[in-house]
Amino acid sequence: METRPRNLPADERRAVTVESVVALAGTRNPSEITTAAIAKHMNLTQGALFRHFPNKEAIWQAVMEWVSERLLSRIDRAAKGIESPLAAMEAMFMSHIEFVTGHPGVPRMMFGELQRAESTPAKRVVQTLIQRYGERLDRLLERGKTSGELSPSLDNEAAATLFIGTIQGLVMQALLAGDVERMRRDAPRAFAIYRRGIGSTR
Amino acid sequence: METRPRNLPADERRAVTVESVVALAGTRNPSEITTAAIAKHMNLTQGALFRHFPNKEAIWQAVMEWVSERLLSRIDRAAKGIESPLAAMEAMFMSHIEFVTGHPGVPRMMFGELQRAESTPAKRVVQTLIQRYGERLDRLLERGKTSGELSPSLDNEAAATLFIGTIQGLVMQALLAGDVERMRRDAPRAFAIYRRGIGSTR
DNA sequence: TAAGATAGTAATCGATTACTATCTTATGCG
DNA sequence: CGCATAAGATAGTAATCGATTACTATCTTA
């Protein structure tokens, strides 16, 4: 919550807007986040938002771009320098969970965006994010096969789907229980089963 | 889509309403399903809906109860009479996917309901559904341990989360691609990895 | 320090929402 | 057949939504 309502440069104001939306999504249904609510959270009038964004859809697009950049750079940083592909995947998994724990509104927004029927700009951003995520997983899975850590007959596409699905499942259970911290506890346990499912028979 | 706008008994009209909502959720975002859209789909005026439901929330509750009954009875039927716990779980998995394929609006509605912050009646129905689902899985997992099909050190809670999460992941990928049929193709491949993750080492 | 550019305010717009009051018609039962 | 009543149509309501407007405050810079 901002306090002083001073004038900000346009790009800073846009950044504050995005952060406000992310924060609001943590406590309420994204479809219920109105421009008035965003403005109030920023100590700004509702109309002023449209000085920086042409319409509400553009706000959502900016938010999803923010999420994409932060999430991808975070999992890249987590996997960086780790020799073992399986260990790298585990590091990605955990850092993803950490990211979501720190920003509980993010999965809410992504689920909300993905279930739109129309192809909005924001939805396309999310689609690109998941595609890039999948590419990173595919590379790791391939490396794991050649290194012998993973089962050589592994179905990469299914394994990538399951990786992301596992995270989604954890998030859903957390949303159900209204307890984000639960994810931190359950994540290693869920990944252990996943790891067993894709690993080579020892 | 109904054609003749004849008068229906109240309970039949309620049933038609529920089916209309399920159908509409297959093509649009649940939060965008207005009472006007529901009425139009039924060839009815908007106000007439409130002869049969006290408010919109009651419609959602009725829809989620419909989903709960149909889904639970379907997975129960699928698992019935199957001796092997693992095979029973696979049958549950596939019948769940079949259910979702036949009613693509269902996961959309459930995601939409679960991410609400407030505890609406409809959300509580979904919570009960997932709880019952989890109990069924837990029983099967226990049976699998004693029968030797499953790893005796298996983490039941994590395994149940992963089971549901796997389905959610498949649904999400399908929503992304806008292709529900894809689930049928990917489901056996995803379950194969899951099965390997929970099965006993042979 | 004058002047243009940028950022924000307050009021209001038309459209849409869930919901309701009143009138009309269909249906089933004695 | 007659008629009570359940079901639906019509025509509203108040509230809220995103977006736009005319105007003002603040910042930057020549």
XYZ file of C-alpha atoms (C1' of nucleotides) in Angstrom:
464
model
C 0.000 0.000 0.000
C 1.437 3.332 -1.059
C 1.174 6.226 1.349
C 2.168 9.503 -0.282
C 0.208 10.219 -3.464
C 3.026 11.979 -5.269
C 3.355 12.099 -8.983
C 5.392 9.281 -10.432
C 7.013 8.958 -13.859
C 4.907 6.913 -16.228
C 7.065 3.815 -16.215
C 7.295 3.758 -12.438
C 3.561 4.212 -12.172
C 3.043 1.277 -14.511
C 5.377 -0.815 -12.385
C 3.477 0.107 -9.231
C 0.227 -0.792 -10.978
C 1.484 -4.247 -11.860
C 2.667 -4.867 -8.320
C -0.683 -3.723 -6.987
C -2.548 -6.173 -9.185
C -0.254 -9.009 -8.109
C -0.844 -8.094 -4.481
C -4.613 -7.835 -4.912
C -4.775 -11.187 -6.668
C -3.351 -12.712 -3.516
C -6.463 -11.960 -1.543
C -9.325 -12.020 -4.021
C -10.600 -13.587 -7.211
C -8.786 -11.995 -10.179
C -12.039 -11.529 -12.066
C -13.202 -9.340 -9.199
C -10.221 -6.997 -9.392
C -11.724 -3.791 -10.717
C -9.846 -0.768 -11.927
C -11.294 1.092 -8.959
C -9.815 -1.473 -6.568
C -6.419 -1.244 -8.231
C -6.442 2.533 -8.039
C -7.509 2.515 -4.406
C -4.672 0.161 -3.526
C -2.243 2.612 -5.113
C -3.783 5.710 -3.518
C -4.756 6.945 -6.942
C -7.995 7.820 -8.657
C -9.516 5.272 -10.960
C -9.388 7.421 -14.068
C -5.668 8.085 -13.669
C -4.938 4.453 -14.505
C -6.039 5.100 -18.052
C -3.345 7.737 -18.422
C -0.845 4.874 -18.376
C -2.760 1.998 -19.895
C -5.081 2.237 -22.919
C -7.534 -0.214 -21.319
C -7.833 -2.818 -18.607
C -6.692 -5.624 -20.870
C -3.346 -3.843 -21.255
C -2.950 -3.912 -17.477
C -3.420 -7.665 -17.447
C -0.959 -8.069 -20.260
C 1.652 -6.066 -18.361
C 1.042 -8.172 -15.273
C 1.505 -11.446 -17.118
C 4.682 -10.160 -18.742
C 5.965 -9.278 -15.291
C 5.167 -12.794 -14.111
C 6.798 -14.419 -17.129
C 10.057 -12.550 -16.729
C 10.328 -13.092 -13.007
C 9.389 -16.764 -13.058
C 11.610 -17.756 -15.969
C 14.622 -15.877 -14.668
C 14.066 -17.423 -11.284
C 13.958 -21.029 -12.444
C 16.911 -20.373 -14.752
C 18.910 -19.030 -11.851
C 17.926 -22.018 -9.729
C 19.041 -24.571 -12.298
C 22.214 -22.728 -13.245
C 25.452 -24.507 -12.529
C 23.834 -27.716 -11.356
C 25.452 -30.643 -13.101
C 22.848 -33.335 -12.555
C 19.700 -32.805 -14.695
C 17.497 -34.376 -12.043
C 18.927 -32.139 -9.363
C 18.455 -29.163 -11.654
C 14.808 -30.099 -12.150
C 14.332 -30.384 -8.428
C 15.890 -26.956 -7.933
C 13.553 -25.544 -10.591
C 10.602 -27.207 -8.922
C 11.403 -25.809 -5.513
C 12.191 -22.310 -6.738
C 8.908 -22.309 -8.639
C 7.109 -23.235 -5.446
C 9.004 -20.513 -3.593
C 7.969 -17.989 -6.214
C 4.325 -18.981 -5.930
C 4.466 -18.947 -2.149
C 5.811 -15.428 -2.285
C 3.190 -14.362 -4.792
C 0.049 -16.403 -4.117
C -1.916 -14.279 -6.551
C 0.128 -15.486 -9.486
C -1.359 -18.966 -9.984
C -4.808 -17.499 -9.449
C -4.238 -15.053 -12.265
C -2.764 -17.680 -14.548
C -5.656 -20.090 -14.018
C -8.050 -17.245 -14.575
C -6.332 -16.146 -17.753
C -5.993 -19.624 -19.226
C -9.627 -20.491 -18.880
C -10.684 -17.566 -21.017
C -12.233 -18.692 -24.254
C -11.008 -15.765 -26.347
C -7.346 -15.354 -27.145
C -6.536 -12.202 -25.201
C -3.051 -10.625 -25.285
C -2.566 -11.639 -21.654
C -3.477 -15.228 -22.424
C -0.979 -15.299 -25.268
C 1.743 -14.129 -22.897
C 0.933 -17.011 -20.567
C 0.943 -19.469 -23.447
C 4.403 -18.300 -24.448
C 5.556 -18.644 -20.854
C 4.394 -22.243 -20.605
C 5.916 -23.023 -23.973
C 9.320 -21.709 -22.879
C 8.992 -23.546 -19.609
C 8.347 -26.728 -21.542
C 11.403 -26.200 -23.730
C 13.644 -25.884 -20.677
C 12.182 -29.067 -19.247
C 12.621 -30.920 -22.519
C 16.311 -29.990 -22.663
C 16.861 -31.187 -19.117
C 14.983 -34.399 -19.768
C 17.127 -35.116 -22.820
C 20.291 -34.458 -20.857
C 19.010 -36.761 -18.145
C 18.532 -39.562 -20.617
C 22.042 -39.334 -22.006
C 23.522 -39.061 -18.529
C 21.650 -42.182 -17.502
C 19.782 -40.494 -14.673
C 16.465 -40.809 -16.432
C 14.732 -43.758 -17.982
C 15.745 -43.865 -21.665
C 12.222 -44.787 -22.706
C 10.763 -41.772 -20.923
C 7.981 -39.840 -22.638
C 9.347 -36.276 -22.521
C 6.107 -34.527 -23.357
C 4.177 -36.399 -20.711
C 6.956 -35.819 -18.203
C 6.881 -32.073 -18.836
C 3.108 -31.984 -18.513
C 3.345 -33.884 -15.265
C 6.040 -31.577 -13.902
C 3.852 -28.538 -14.362
C 0.719 -30.435 -13.356
C 2.335 -31.444 -10.092
C 2.913 -27.819 -9.216
C -0.628 -26.958 -10.220
C -1.931 -29.712 -8.021
C 0.021 -28.433 -5.036
C -1.249 -24.932 -5.651
C -4.832 -26.140 -5.890
C -4.623 -28.028 -2.621
C -3.169 -24.909 -1.031
C -5.951 -22.732 -2.409
C -8.425 -25.254 -1.073
C -6.977 -25.214 2.395
C -6.359 -21.477 2.246
C -2.821 -22.196 3.368
C 0.029 -21.256 1.047
C 2.703 -22.399 3.475
C 1.435 -25.920 3.018
C 3.039 -25.977 -0.406
C 6.518 -25.692 1.058
C 5.872 -28.746 3.178
C 4.243 -30.846 0.459
C 6.447 -29.893 -2.481
C 9.411 -32.152 -1.649
C 7.079 -35.073 -0.997
C 5.280 -34.683 -4.314
C 8.515 -34.242 -6.205
C 9.903 -37.405 -4.641
C 7.160 -39.449 -6.283
C 7.588 -37.638 -9.578
C 11.323 -38.220 -9.469
C 10.740 -41.911 -8.940
C 8.388 -41.938 -11.918
C 10.884 -40.543 -14.380
C 14.166 -41.819 -12.941
C 16.108 -44.761 -14.273
C 15.616 -48.083 -12.518
C 18.368 -48.448 -10.024
C -30.325 -25.608 -26.851
C -34.015 -25.931 -26.139
C -36.447 -25.028 -28.863
C -40.033 -24.792 -27.638
C -40.434 -22.576 -24.572
C -43.113 -24.726 -22.953
C -43.804 -24.624 -19.268
C -41.818 -27.109 -17.245
C -42.333 -28.332 -13.684
C -40.034 -26.575 -11.262
C -37.641 -29.476 -10.682
C -37.262 -30.159 -14.374
C -36.627 -26.499 -15.011
C -33.924 -26.525 -12.371
C -32.331 -29.538 -14.016
C -32.376 -27.835 -17.394
C -30.810 -24.755 -15.808
C -27.932 -26.765 -14.387
C -27.285 -28.452 -17.722
C -27.341 -25.095 -19.458
C -24.710 -23.696 -17.122
C -22.514 -26.751 -17.643
C -22.863 -26.342 -21.395
C -22.130 -22.624 -21.312
C -19.042 -23.153 -19.177
C -17.665 -25.263 -21.996
C -17.378 -22.282 -24.280
C -16.765 -19.308 -22.048
C -15.230 -18.134 -18.808
C -17.517 -19.132 -15.905
C -17.278 -15.670 -14.368
C -18.777 -14.306 -17.580
C -21.826 -16.563 -17.427
C -24.615 -14.131 -16.619
C -28.148 -15.017 -15.668
C -29.216 -13.434 -18.960
C -26.952 -15.790 -20.906
C -28.270 -18.815 -19.009
C -31.861 -17.811 -19.695
C -31.169 -17.195 -23.359
C -29.611 -20.623 -23.693
C -32.789 -22.134 -22.262
C -35.139 -20.008 -24.358
C -36.409 -18.369 -21.234
C -36.538 -14.827 -19.945
C -33.943 -13.802 -17.417
C -36.400 -12.971 -14.672
C -38.041 -16.387 -14.897
C -34.879 -18.010 -13.534
C -35.566 -16.439 -10.167
C -38.835 -18.335 -9.933
C -36.718 -21.441 -9.386
C -33.599 -20.171 -7.657
C -33.498 -17.584 -4.860
C -30.307 -16.052 -6.296
C -27.439 -16.750 -8.627
C -25.301 -18.317 -5.945
C -27.940 -21.012 -5.556
C -27.586 -21.820 -9.251
C -23.843 -22.321 -8.840
C -24.404 -24.473 -5.814
C -26.835 -26.677 -7.727
C -24.352 -26.972 -10.569
C -21.513 -28.034 -8.309
C -23.754 -30.575 -6.597
C -24.612 -31.973 -10.014
C -20.909 -32.239 -10.811
C -20.085 -33.884 -7.492
C -22.729 -36.568 -7.828
C -21.922 -37.390 -11.429
C -18.154 -37.437 -11.008
C -18.088 -39.489 -7.815
C -20.579 -42.043 -9.074
C -18.629 -42.289 -12.300
C -15.265 -42.995 -10.709
C -16.910 -45.386 -8.267
C -18.465 -47.296 -11.133
C -15.147 -47.362 -12.961
C -13.243 -48.804 -10.012
C -15.964 -51.256 -9.017
C -15.081 -54.924 -9.224
C -11.462 -54.341 -10.127
C -9.277 -56.458 -7.919
C -5.934 -54.721 -8.363
C -5.773 -51.342 -6.592
C -3.416 -49.961 -9.210
C -5.712 -51.044 -12.011
C -8.641 -49.534 -10.144
C -6.800 -46.247 -9.855
C -6.046 -46.270 -13.536
C -9.709 -46.912 -14.300
C -10.665 -44.001 -12.040
C -8.122 -41.814 -13.740
C -9.368 -42.602 -17.220
C -13.037 -42.286 -16.350
C -12.324 -38.936 -14.752
C -10.646 -37.808 -17.969
C -13.596 -39.119 -19.962
C -15.967 -37.165 -17.750
C -14.005 -33.975 -18.223
C -13.725 -34.532 -21.956
C -17.480 -34.892 -22.143
C -18.016 -31.811 -20.002
C -15.144 -29.422 -20.687
C -16.857 -26.705 -18.700
C -16.532 -28.650 -15.467
C -12.846 -28.066 -14.673
C -13.253 -24.434 -15.667
C -16.035 -24.040 -13.134
C -14.130 -25.882 -10.426
C -10.989 -23.797 -10.892
C -13.114 -20.690 -10.912
C -14.923 -21.686 -7.749
C -11.819 -22.753 -5.835
C -9.962 -19.534 -6.362
C -12.681 -17.485 -4.734
C -11.497 -15.914 -1.522
C -14.844 -16.085 0.282
C -16.295 -19.421 1.317
C -19.377 -19.624 -0.900
C -21.809 -22.552 -0.707
C -20.639 -23.683 -4.124
C -17.030 -23.645 -3.007
C -17.892 -25.734 0.013
C -19.522 -28.319 -2.235
C -16.326 -28.537 -4.275
C -14.237 -28.862 -1.136
C -16.378 -31.758 0.006
C -16.027 -33.368 -3.396
C -12.236 -33.205 -3.319
C -12.204 -34.495 0.225
C -14.288 -37.539 -0.720
C -12.136 -38.082 -3.756
C -9.077 -38.067 -1.534
C -10.617 -40.615 0.840
C -11.254 -43.009 -2.009
C -7.679 -42.622 -3.188
C -6.318 -43.149 0.296
C -8.231 -46.427 0.661
C -6.924 -47.679 -2.663
C -3.383 -46.652 -1.797
C -3.556 -48.548 1.490
C -4.886 -51.636 -0.269
C -2.096 -51.318 -2.788
C 0.500 -51.316 -0.055
C -0.805 -54.459 1.608
C -1.173 -56.213 -1.721
C 2.416 -55.359 -2.564
C 1.563 -53.461 -5.717
C 2.633 -50.159 -4.227
C 5.794 -49.107 -2.515
C 5.298 -49.678 1.233
C 7.066 -46.435 2.054
C 4.730 -44.449 -0.182
C 3.494 -41.073 1.058
C -0.271 -41.443 0.656
C -1.122 -37.794 1.005
C 1.429 -36.750 -1.574
C 0.310 -39.542 -3.880
C -3.298 -38.398 -3.694
C -2.315 -34.790 -4.353
C -0.281 -35.902 -7.321
C -3.124 -38.032 -8.703
C -5.472 -35.079 -8.801
C -2.705 -32.719 -9.845
C -1.891 -34.888 -12.816
C -5.450 -34.588 -14.044
C -5.384 -30.846 -13.451
C -2.187 -30.583 -15.438
C -3.707 -32.459 -18.357
C -6.765 -30.250 -18.263
C -4.645 -27.111 -18.183
C -2.611 -28.167 -21.184
C -5.842 -28.928 -23.007
C -7.308 -25.533 -22.126
C -4.097 -23.959 -23.347
C -4.208 -25.718 -26.680
C -7.970 -25.316 -26.901
C -8.136 -29.028 -27.654
C -10.031 -31.245 -25.220
C -9.443 -34.385 -27.270
C -5.768 -34.045 -26.504
C -6.458 -35.200 -22.976
C -7.552 -38.630 -24.161
C -4.252 -39.050 -25.958
C -2.044 -37.732 -23.155
C -3.827 -39.272 -20.172
C -2.419 -42.808 -20.467
C 1.088 -41.429 -20.989
C 0.909 -39.226 -17.905
C -0.557 -41.987 -15.787
C 2.218 -44.341 -16.861
C 4.782 -42.055 -15.241
C 2.642 -41.612 -12.142
C 2.191 -45.372 -11.865
C 5.919 -45.832 -12.010
C 6.328 -43.254 -9.274
C 4.092 -44.988 -6.768
C 4.528 -48.637 -7.783
C 6.693 -51.126 -5.942
C 10.131 -51.785 -7.397
C 9.946 -55.004 -9.297
C 11.382 31.931 -14.365
C 8.196 31.300 -18.135
C 6.127 27.619 -20.747
C 5.302 23.257 -22.326
C 4.914 18.440 -20.911
C 3.503 15.136 -17.811
C 0.592 13.211 -14.098
C -3.560 13.208 -11.456
C -8.537 14.671 -10.013
C -13.439 14.626 -9.928
C -17.436 13.952 -12.269
C -19.921 11.500 -15.396
C -21.027 8.497 -19.260
C -23.409 4.330 -21.384
C -23.544 -0.461 -20.716
C -24.267 -4.346 -17.939
C -25.169 -6.732 -13.759
C -28.269 -9.433 -10.369
C -32.621 -9.035 -8.833
C -37.852 -7.728 -8.401
C -42.790 -6.116 -9.048
C -46.615 -6.692 -11.806
C -49.280 -8.694 -15.324
C -50.428 -12.832 -18.408
C -50.864 -17.558 -19.717
C -50.591 -22.498 -19.340
C -51.489 -26.703 -16.728
C -53.540 -30.049 -13.960
C -57.232 -31.368 -10.824
C -62.047 -31.632 -8.762
C -65.712 -27.614 -17.589
C -64.062 -24.221 -14.419
C -60.603 -22.456 -11.841
C -56.700 -22.162 -8.581
C -52.061 -21.865 -9.122
C -47.610 -22.650 -10.936
C -44.724 -20.853 -14.669
C -43.369 -17.309 -17.691
C -43.322 -12.501 -19.839
C -42.704 -7.742 -19.385
C -40.655 -4.021 -17.599
C -38.618 -2.222 -14.468
C -34.790 -1.174 -10.258
C -30.228 0.162 -7.980
C -25.551 -0.798 -8.147
C -21.348 -1.303 -10.435
C -18.380 -1.715 -14.312
C -14.679 0.266 -17.661
C -13.857 4.297 -19.927
C -13.882 9.440 -21.043
C -14.106 14.143 -20.155
C -12.668 18.971 -18.726
C -9.767 20.710 -15.669
C -5.716 21.232 -12.288
C -1.289 20.262 -10.041
C 3.408 19.236 -10.575
C 7.705 18.582 -12.854
C 11.269 19.686 -16.350
C 13.936 22.504 -19.021
C 15.283 26.207 -22.068
